[in-house]
Amino acid sequence: MTSTDLAPFPWGEVWGQDAAVETLRTAASDPAAMSHAWLITGPPGSGRSTLAYAFAAALVADRPDDESAMRQVLAGTHPDVTSLRTDKVIITIAEARALVERSYFAPSVGRYRVIVVEDADRMVERTSNVLLKALEEPPEQTVWILCAPSEADLLPTIRSRVRSLRLREPDVADVARLITLRTGADEQTAEQAARHAQRHIGMAQRLATDDAARRRRDDTLRSVLGVRGVRDAVDVAGRVIQAATDDAKALTAERDEAERQALLRTVGIAEGQAVPPALRAQVSALEDDQKKRATRSLRDGIDRVLTDLQSMYRDVVMLQFGRGDELINAELRAELTAIASDWPAERTLVVLDQLAETRESLERNVAPLLALESLLVTVTSGRTP
């Protein structure tokens, strides 16, 4: 493991990002190294949010050994740290305005007031513009921490007002060791999960601990490999969308019900009792938020499938160019070698281009089933529709 595993609290959970940790530890203790706004970028699963909250904890604490305040930050209960996590498709203007309003409050007990935006890439241009003035001229004791996959995901006007910190992408072997340490998974399972997740720590952890998730991934890839015509493409696309829908429901159903019950208890409604007309608006608002979150969860699930398919056809290209020693899907080597022999490399590149186009189309709200059917027609024919 890396030296950050031995770092003092609250940095110990930030894994594999020694240089970034050192930069932020220095900034938290030295005003000369400090900036009023930061952008932490890195690939999904690299630990952007974990690092952001460790930094927030260090900024709020009066002393380096003030673990009580830092634990409050990590638990999400410190009054001087405001965070925005979104499970919905976009961050709304109303949410951005609320953050800006909060940013002008003086810290109540800590050294700084900290605003953390975990999914800054989910702001459309109008929403980003709400933040501009706050980022340009924040109060002296307010610090903004934005997280996004890359600088290109934000407007240039936002990028010009923040200090960027890019996280490194860990190696498969490093992720596998971490998964074994955290979950107790055997080395083979952990290595396979890290490889299939393409070094995304959170996804690797899920694959290592969830047999059903591993089976779904394998079944999806093998189903796509079996597509031989338009009828197969339509059938497999429907099954993939249904599997992604079921997975999204499984991930959100328990949380949705817990939120509903918590709201009903808060307003004094007993279990099984009808919701009075005066309170139906609150329940409807919660249900609307949950529907938006379900939409995001489904879209993320389909995108994960497309990412897995990209990894598979990336492997085909690697084989076609004589690089079979670095396959992500080594378990499918025989099937992928057969495709690599049957197809010219140009056809594989057409499929990869169509995969990228499909991911972009889904972000533009194209119907998922139609997008996936079109993609699989390209897979089976080698031509774009």
Short mmCIF file of N, CA and C in Angstrom, two decimals, residues 236-366:
data_model
loop_
_atom_site.label_atom_id
_atom_site.label_comp_id
_atom_site.label_asym_id
_atom_site.label_seq_id
_atom_site.Cartn_x
_atom_site.Cartn_y
_atom_site.Cartn_z
N VAL A 236 -31.50 -8.81 -27.22
CA VAL A 236 -30.46 -8.56 -26.21
C VAL A 236 -30.58 -7.15 -25.64
N ALA A 237 -30.89 -6.17 -26.48
CA ALA A 237 -31.05 -4.79 -25.99
C ALA A 237 -32.15 -4.73 -24.95
N GLY A 238 -33.27 -5.40 -25.22
CA GLY A 238 -34.37 -5.41 -24.25
C GLY A 238 -33.97 -6.04 -22.94
N ARG A 239 -33.21 -7.16 -23.01
CA ARG A 239 -32.79 -7.83 -21.78
C ARG A 239 -31.79 -7.00 -20.99
N VAL A 240 -30.90 -6.32 -21.69
CA VAL A 240 -29.91 -5.47 -21.01
C VAL A 240 -30.61 -4.31 -20.30
N ILE A 241 -31.55 -3.66 -20.98
CA ILE A 241 -32.28 -2.55 -20.36
C ILE A 241 -33.08 -3.04 -19.16
N GLN A 242 -33.71 -4.20 -19.28
CA GLN A 242 -34.49 -4.73 -18.16
C GLN A 242 -33.59 -5.05 -16.97
N ALA A 243 -32.42 -5.63 -17.24
CA ALA A 243 -31.48 -5.93 -16.15
C ALA A 243 -31.01 -4.66 -15.47
N ALA A 244 -30.71 -3.62 -16.26
CA ALA A 244 -30.27 -2.35 -15.69
C ALA A 244 -31.39 -1.71 -14.88
N THR A 245 -32.62 -1.83 -15.36
CA THR A 245 -33.77 -1.29 -14.63
C THR A 245 -33.96 -1.99 -13.30
N ASP A 246 -33.89 -3.33 -13.32
CA ASP A 246 -34.04 -4.10 -12.08
C ASP A 246 -32.94 -3.76 -11.09
N ASP A 247 -31.72 -3.60 -11.60
CA ASP A 247 -30.60 -3.26 -10.74
C ASP A 247 -30.78 -1.88 -10.12
N ALA A 248 -31.25 -0.93 -10.93
CA ALA A 248 -31.48 0.42 -10.42
C ALA A 248 -32.56 0.43 -9.34
N LYS A 249 -33.63 -0.35 -9.57
CA LYS A 249 -34.70 -0.43 -8.57
C LYS A 249 -34.20 -1.04 -7.28
N ALA A 250 -33.37 -2.07 -7.40
CA ALA A 250 -32.84 -2.72 -6.20
C ALA A 250 -31.98 -1.76 -5.38
N LEU A 251 -31.24 -0.89 -6.08
CA LEU A 251 -30.35 0.04 -5.39
C LEU A 251 -31.11 1.18 -4.72
N THR A 252 -32.30 1.55 -5.27
CA THR A 252 -32.99 2.73 -4.76
C THR A 252 -34.24 2.42 -3.93
N ALA A 253 -34.82 1.23 -4.08
CA ALA A 253 -36.11 0.94 -3.44
C ALA A 253 -36.04 1.05 -1.93
N GLU A 254 -35.03 0.43 -1.33
CA GLU A 254 -34.92 0.44 0.14
C GLU A 254 -34.72 1.86 0.66
N ARG A 255 -33.87 2.63 -0.03
CA ARG A 255 -33.63 4.01 0.40
C ARG A 255 -34.88 4.86 0.24
N ASP A 256 -35.61 4.66 -0.87
CA ASP A 256 -36.84 5.43 -1.09
C ASP A 256 -37.84 5.21 0.03
N GLU A 257 -38.04 3.95 0.40
CA GLU A 257 -39.01 3.64 1.45
C GLU A 257 -38.57 4.20 2.80
N ALA A 258 -37.26 4.13 3.09
CA ALA A 258 -36.76 4.69 4.35
C ALA A 258 -36.97 6.19 4.41
N GLU A 259 -36.75 6.87 3.29
CA GLU A 259 -36.97 8.32 3.24
C GLU A 259 -38.44 8.67 3.44
N ARG A 260 -39.31 7.88 2.82
CA ARG A 260 -40.75 8.14 2.95
C ARG A 260 -41.20 7.96 4.40
N GLN A 261 -40.75 6.87 5.01
CA GLN A 261 -41.14 6.62 6.40
C GLN A 261 -40.59 7.69 7.34
N ALA A 262 -39.36 8.15 7.07
CA ALA A 262 -38.77 9.20 7.91
C ALA A 262 -39.57 10.50 7.79
N LEU A 263 -39.99 10.83 6.56
CA LEU A 263 -40.79 12.03 6.37
C LEU A 263 -42.12 11.92 7.10
N LEU A 264 -42.78 10.78 6.98
CA LEU A 264 -44.07 10.60 7.65
C LEU A 264 -43.94 10.70 9.16
N ARG A 265 -42.87 10.13 9.72
CA ARG A 265 -42.65 10.24 11.16
C ARG A 265 -42.42 11.69 11.57
N THR A 266 -41.66 12.42 10.74
CA THR A 266 -41.34 13.81 11.05
C THR A 266 -42.60 14.67 11.14
N VAL A 267 -43.55 14.42 10.25
CA VAL A 267 -44.78 15.23 10.26
C VAL A 267 -45.88 14.60 11.10
N GLY A 268 -45.55 13.52 11.81
CA GLY A 268 -46.49 12.95 12.78
C GLY A 268 -47.55 12.04 12.22
N ILE A 269 -47.26 11.36 11.11
CA ILE A 269 -48.23 10.46 10.52
C ILE A 269 -47.83 9.02 10.86
N ALA A 270 -48.72 8.29 11.51
CA ALA A 270 -48.44 6.92 11.91
C ALA A 270 -48.43 6.00 10.69
N GLU A 271 -47.74 4.87 10.84
CA GLU A 271 -47.66 3.90 9.75
C GLU A 271 -49.04 3.41 9.37
N GLY A 272 -49.37 3.43 8.08
CA GLY A 272 -50.68 2.99 7.61
C GLY A 272 -51.73 4.07 7.59
N GLN A 273 -51.47 5.20 8.22
CA GLN A 273 -52.44 6.29 8.27
C GLN A 273 -52.41 7.07 6.95
N ALA A 274 -53.56 7.54 6.50
CA ALA A 274 -53.65 8.31 5.27
C ALA A 274 -52.95 9.66 5.43
N VAL A 275 -52.36 10.12 4.35
CA VAL A 275 -51.68 11.41 4.38
C VAL A 275 -52.72 12.52 4.24
N PRO A 276 -52.79 13.45 5.21
CA PRO A 276 -53.76 14.55 5.13
C PRO A 276 -53.49 15.43 3.90
N PRO A 277 -54.52 16.02 3.33
CA PRO A 277 -54.34 16.87 2.13
C PRO A 277 -53.29 17.96 2.32
N ALA A 278 -53.20 18.53 3.53
CA ALA A 278 -52.27 19.64 3.77
C ALA A 278 -50.82 19.20 3.66
N LEU A 279 -50.55 17.88 3.78
CA LEU A 279 -49.17 17.39 3.77
C LEU A 279 -48.82 16.65 2.48
N ARG A 280 -49.79 16.54 1.58
CA ARG A 280 -49.54 15.77 0.36
C ARG A 280 -48.48 16.42 -0.52
N ALA A 281 -48.39 17.73 -0.47
CA ALA A 281 -47.39 18.42 -1.29
C ALA A 281 -45.98 18.00 -0.89
N GLN A 282 -45.74 17.84 0.42
CA GLN A 282 -44.41 17.42 0.88
C GLN A 282 -44.09 16.01 0.41
N VAL A 283 -45.09 15.13 0.52
CA VAL A 283 -44.88 13.75 0.07
C VAL A 283 -44.66 13.70 -1.44
N SER A 284 -45.41 14.51 -2.18
CA SER A 284 -45.25 14.55 -3.64
C SER A 284 -43.88 15.07 -4.03
N ALA A 285 -43.39 16.08 -3.30
CA ALA A 285 -42.06 16.62 -3.59
C ALA A 285 -40.99 15.55 -3.38
N LEU A 286 -41.12 14.76 -2.31
CA LEU A 286 -40.17 13.68 -2.06
C LEU A 286 -40.24 12.65 -3.18
N GLU A 287 -41.45 12.30 -3.59
CA GLU A 287 -41.60 11.30 -4.65
C GLU A 287 -41.01 11.80 -5.96
N ASP A 288 -41.16 13.10 -6.25
CA ASP A 288 -40.56 13.67 -7.46
C ASP A 288 -39.04 13.56 -7.42
N ASP A 289 -38.45 13.87 -6.26
CA ASP A 289 -37.00 13.75 -6.12
C ASP A 289 -36.54 12.30 -6.30
N GLN A 290 -37.34 11.38 -5.76
CA GLN A 290 -36.98 9.97 -5.87
C GLN A 290 -37.06 9.48 -7.32
N LYS A 291 -38.04 9.99 -8.07
CA LYS A 291 -38.15 9.63 -9.48
C LYS A 291 -36.94 10.13 -10.27
N LYS A 292 -36.50 11.36 -9.96
CA LYS A 292 -35.32 11.90 -10.63
C LYS A 292 -34.08 11.08 -10.28
N ARG A 293 -33.99 10.65 -9.03
CA ARG A 293 -32.86 9.83 -8.62
C ARG A 293 -32.89 8.47 -9.32
N ALA A 294 -34.11 7.91 -9.49
CA ALA A 294 -34.24 6.63 -10.18
C ALA A 294 -33.82 6.76 -11.63
N THR A 295 -34.16 7.89 -12.25
CA THR A 295 -33.74 8.14 -13.64
C THR A 295 -32.22 8.17 -13.74
N ARG A 296 -31.58 8.86 -12.79
CA ARG A 296 -30.12 8.93 -12.79
C ARG A 296 -29.51 7.56 -12.54
N SER A 297 -30.10 6.80 -11.62
CA SER A 297 -29.58 5.48 -11.31
C SER A 297 -29.66 4.56 -12.52
N LEU A 298 -30.79 4.62 -13.25
CA LEU A 298 -30.93 3.80 -14.45
C LEU A 298 -29.92 4.23 -15.51
N ARG A 299 -29.80 5.54 -15.72
CA ARG A 299 -28.85 6.02 -16.71
C ARG A 299 -27.43 5.61 -16.36
N ASP A 300 -27.08 5.69 -15.07
CA ASP A 300 -25.74 5.28 -14.66
C ASP A 300 -25.53 3.78 -14.88
N GLY A 301 -26.60 3.00 -14.63
CA GLY A 301 -26.49 1.56 -14.83
C GLY A 301 -26.26 1.19 -16.28
N ILE A 302 -26.99 1.86 -17.18
CA ILE A 302 -26.80 1.61 -18.62
C ILE A 302 -25.42 2.08 -19.06
N ASP A 303 -24.98 3.21 -18.52
CA ASP A 303 -23.65 3.70 -18.87
C ASP A 303 -22.58 2.71 -18.41
N ARG A 304 -22.82 2.08 -17.26
CA ARG A 304 -21.87 1.08 -16.77
C ARG A 304 -21.79 -0.11 -17.74
N VAL A 305 -22.96 -0.52 -18.26
CA VAL A 305 -22.97 -1.60 -19.26
C VAL A 305 -22.16 -1.19 -20.49
N LEU A 306 -22.37 0.05 -20.96
CA LEU A 306 -21.64 0.52 -22.14
C LEU A 306 -20.14 0.60 -21.87
N THR A 307 -19.78 0.98 -20.64
CA THR A 307 -18.36 1.00 -20.26
C THR A 307 -17.77 -0.40 -20.32
N ASP A 308 -18.54 -1.39 -19.85
CA ASP A 308 -18.07 -2.77 -19.90
C ASP A 308 -17.91 -3.24 -21.35
N LEU A 309 -18.86 -2.85 -22.20
CA LEU A 309 -18.75 -3.22 -23.62
C LEU A 309 -17.54 -2.54 -24.28
N GLN A 310 -17.29 -1.29 -23.90
CA GLN A 310 -16.10 -0.62 -24.43
C GLN A 310 -14.84 -1.38 -24.03
N SER A 311 -14.81 -1.87 -22.80
CA SER A 311 -13.63 -2.61 -22.36
C SER A 311 -13.46 -3.88 -23.18
N MET A 312 -14.57 -4.50 -23.56
CA MET A 312 -14.49 -5.75 -24.32
C MET A 312 -13.95 -5.51 -25.73
N TYR A 313 -14.47 -4.48 -26.39
CA TYR A 313 -14.00 -4.21 -27.76
C TYR A 313 -12.64 -3.52 -27.76
N ARG A 314 -12.30 -2.89 -26.68
CA ARG A 314 -10.93 -2.41 -26.51
C ARG A 314 -9.98 -3.59 -26.47
N ASP A 315 -10.40 -4.68 -25.78
CA ASP A 315 -9.58 -5.88 -25.74
C ASP A 315 -9.40 -6.47 -27.14
N VAL A 316 -10.46 -6.42 -27.95
CA VAL A 316 -10.36 -6.94 -29.31
C VAL A 316 -9.30 -6.16 -30.09
N VAL A 317 -9.33 -4.84 -29.97
CA VAL A 317 -8.33 -4.02 -30.65
C VAL A 317 -6.92 -4.37 -30.17
N MET A 318 -6.78 -4.55 -28.86
CA MET A 318 -5.46 -4.90 -28.32
C MET A 318 -4.96 -6.21 -28.94
N LEU A 319 -5.86 -7.19 -29.07
CA LEU A 319 -5.47 -8.46 -29.68
C LEU A 319 -5.12 -8.27 -31.16
N GLN A 320 -5.87 -7.42 -31.83
CA GLN A 320 -5.61 -7.20 -33.25
C GLN A 320 -4.25 -6.53 -33.48
N PHE A 321 -3.77 -5.82 -32.47
CA PHE A 321 -2.47 -5.17 -32.60
C PHE A 321 -1.39 -5.89 -31.78
N GLY A 322 -1.65 -7.15 -31.42
CA GLY A 322 -0.64 -7.98 -30.79
C GLY A 322 -0.35 -7.65 -29.35
N ARG A 323 -1.33 -7.08 -28.62
CA ARG A 323 -1.13 -6.71 -27.21
C ARG A 323 -2.07 -7.51 -26.30
N GLY A 324 -2.05 -8.80 -26.41
CA GLY A 324 -2.95 -9.64 -25.64
C GLY A 324 -2.56 -9.86 -24.20
N ASP A 325 -1.50 -9.21 -23.74
CA ASP A 325 -1.04 -9.41 -22.37
C ASP A 325 -1.72 -8.45 -21.39
N GLU A 326 -2.55 -7.53 -21.88
CA GLU A 326 -3.16 -6.53 -21.00
C GLU A 326 -4.68 -6.49 -21.17
N LEU A 327 -5.31 -7.66 -21.23
CA LEU A 327 -6.76 -7.71 -21.44
C LEU A 327 -7.51 -7.40 -20.14
N ILE A 328 -8.56 -6.61 -20.27
CA ILE A 328 -9.45 -6.36 -19.13
C ILE A 328 -10.33 -7.57 -18.88
N ASN A 329 -10.78 -8.19 -19.96
CA ASN A 329 -11.68 -9.34 -19.86
C ASN A 329 -10.94 -10.62 -20.25
N ALA A 330 -9.93 -10.94 -19.47
CA ALA A 330 -9.08 -12.09 -19.80
C ALA A 330 -9.86 -13.39 -19.83
N GLU A 331 -10.96 -13.47 -19.07
CA GLU A 331 -11.77 -14.69 -19.03
C GLU A 331 -12.43 -14.98 -20.38
N LEU A 332 -12.54 -13.96 -21.24
CA LEU A 332 -13.16 -14.13 -22.56
C LEU A 332 -12.13 -14.17 -23.68
N ARG A 333 -10.90 -14.50 -23.34
CA ARG A 333 -9.82 -14.45 -24.32
C ARG A 333 -10.15 -15.25 -25.58
N ALA A 334 -10.66 -16.45 -25.44
CA ALA A 334 -10.92 -17.30 -26.62
C ALA A 334 -11.94 -16.62 -27.54
N GLU A 335 -13.03 -16.14 -26.97
CA GLU A 335 -14.07 -15.50 -27.78
C GLU A 335 -13.57 -14.22 -28.44
N LEU A 336 -12.80 -13.44 -27.69
CA LEU A 336 -12.30 -12.17 -28.22
C LEU A 336 -11.22 -12.40 -29.27
N THR A 337 -10.43 -13.45 -29.10
CA THR A 337 -9.42 -13.78 -30.10
C THR A 337 -10.08 -14.16 -31.42
N ALA A 338 -11.21 -14.88 -31.32
CA ALA A 338 -11.93 -15.26 -32.54
C ALA A 338 -12.45 -14.03 -33.27
N ILE A 339 -13.00 -13.07 -32.53
CA ILE A 339 -13.47 -11.83 -33.16
C ILE A 339 -12.31 -11.07 -33.78
N ALA A 340 -11.21 -10.99 -33.05
CA ALA A 340 -10.04 -10.27 -33.54
C ALA A 340 -9.53 -10.87 -34.85
N SER A 341 -9.70 -12.17 -35.03
CA SER A 341 -9.26 -12.82 -36.27
C SER A 341 -10.26 -12.62 -37.40
N ASP A 342 -11.56 -12.60 -37.04
CA ASP A 342 -12.61 -12.51 -38.05
C ASP A 342 -12.82 -11.08 -38.56
N TRP A 343 -12.58 -10.08 -37.71
CA TRP A 343 -12.88 -8.69 -38.06
C TRP A 343 -11.61 -7.95 -38.44
N PRO A 344 -11.70 -7.02 -39.36
CA PRO A 344 -10.59 -6.09 -39.52
C PRO A 344 -10.60 -5.08 -38.38
N ALA A 345 -9.47 -4.51 -38.06
CA ALA A 345 -9.40 -3.55 -36.96
C ALA A 345 -10.33 -2.36 -37.20
N GLU A 346 -10.52 -2.00 -38.47
CA GLU A 346 -11.39 -0.86 -38.78
C GLU A 346 -12.81 -1.08 -38.29
N ARG A 347 -13.30 -2.32 -38.39
CA ARG A 347 -14.65 -2.62 -37.91
C ARG A 347 -14.74 -2.48 -36.39
N THR A 348 -13.74 -2.93 -35.70
CA THR A 348 -13.74 -2.81 -34.24
C THR A 348 -13.75 -1.34 -33.84
N LEU A 349 -13.01 -0.52 -34.56
CA LEU A 349 -12.98 0.91 -34.25
C LEU A 349 -14.32 1.56 -34.52
N VAL A 350 -15.05 1.09 -35.54
CA VAL A 350 -16.40 1.59 -35.81
C VAL A 350 -17.31 1.29 -34.61
N VAL A 351 -17.20 0.08 -34.06
CA VAL A 351 -18.00 -0.30 -32.89
C VAL A 351 -17.65 0.57 -31.69
N LEU A 352 -16.37 0.80 -31.48
CA LEU A 352 -15.96 1.64 -30.35
C LEU A 352 -16.45 3.07 -30.52
N ASP A 353 -16.40 3.59 -31.74
CA ASP A 353 -16.92 4.93 -31.99
C ASP A 353 -18.42 4.99 -31.71
N GLN A 354 -19.15 3.93 -32.12
CA GLN A 354 -20.59 3.91 -31.90
C GLN A 354 -20.91 3.79 -30.41
N LEU A 355 -20.08 3.08 -29.67
CA LEU A 355 -20.26 3.00 -28.21
C LEU A 355 -20.13 4.39 -27.58
N ALA A 356 -19.11 5.12 -27.99
CA ALA A 356 -18.93 6.47 -27.46
C ALA A 356 -20.11 7.37 -27.84
N GLU A 357 -20.59 7.24 -29.07
CA GLU A 357 -21.73 8.04 -29.52
C GLU A 357 -22.99 7.68 -28.74
N THR A 358 -23.16 6.40 -28.43
CA THR A 358 -24.33 5.96 -27.66
C THR A 358 -24.31 6.55 -26.26
N ARG A 359 -23.15 6.57 -25.64
CA ARG A 359 -23.05 7.17 -24.30
C ARG A 359 -23.42 8.65 -24.34
N GLU A 360 -22.94 9.34 -25.36
CA GLU A 360 -23.28 10.76 -25.50
C GLU A 360 -24.77 10.95 -25.78
N SER A 361 -25.36 10.07 -26.57
CA SER A 361 -26.79 10.16 -26.88
C SER A 361 -27.64 10.00 -25.63
N LEU A 362 -27.25 9.09 -24.76
CA LEU A 362 -28.01 8.89 -23.52
C LEU A 362 -27.96 10.13 -22.64
N GLU A 363 -26.85 10.85 -22.65
CA GLU A 363 -26.77 12.09 -21.89
C GLU A 363 -27.68 13.15 -22.49
N ARG A 364 -28.05 12.98 -23.77
CA ARG A 364 -28.99 13.91 -24.42
C ARG A 364 -30.42 13.41 -24.34
N ASN A 365 -30.65 12.41 -23.48
CA ASN A 365 -31.99 11.89 -23.21
C ASN A 365 -32.60 11.12 -24.37
N VAL A 366 -31.77 10.51 -25.20
CA VAL A 366 -32.28 9.58 -26.21
C VAL A 366 -32.85 8.36 -25.50
#
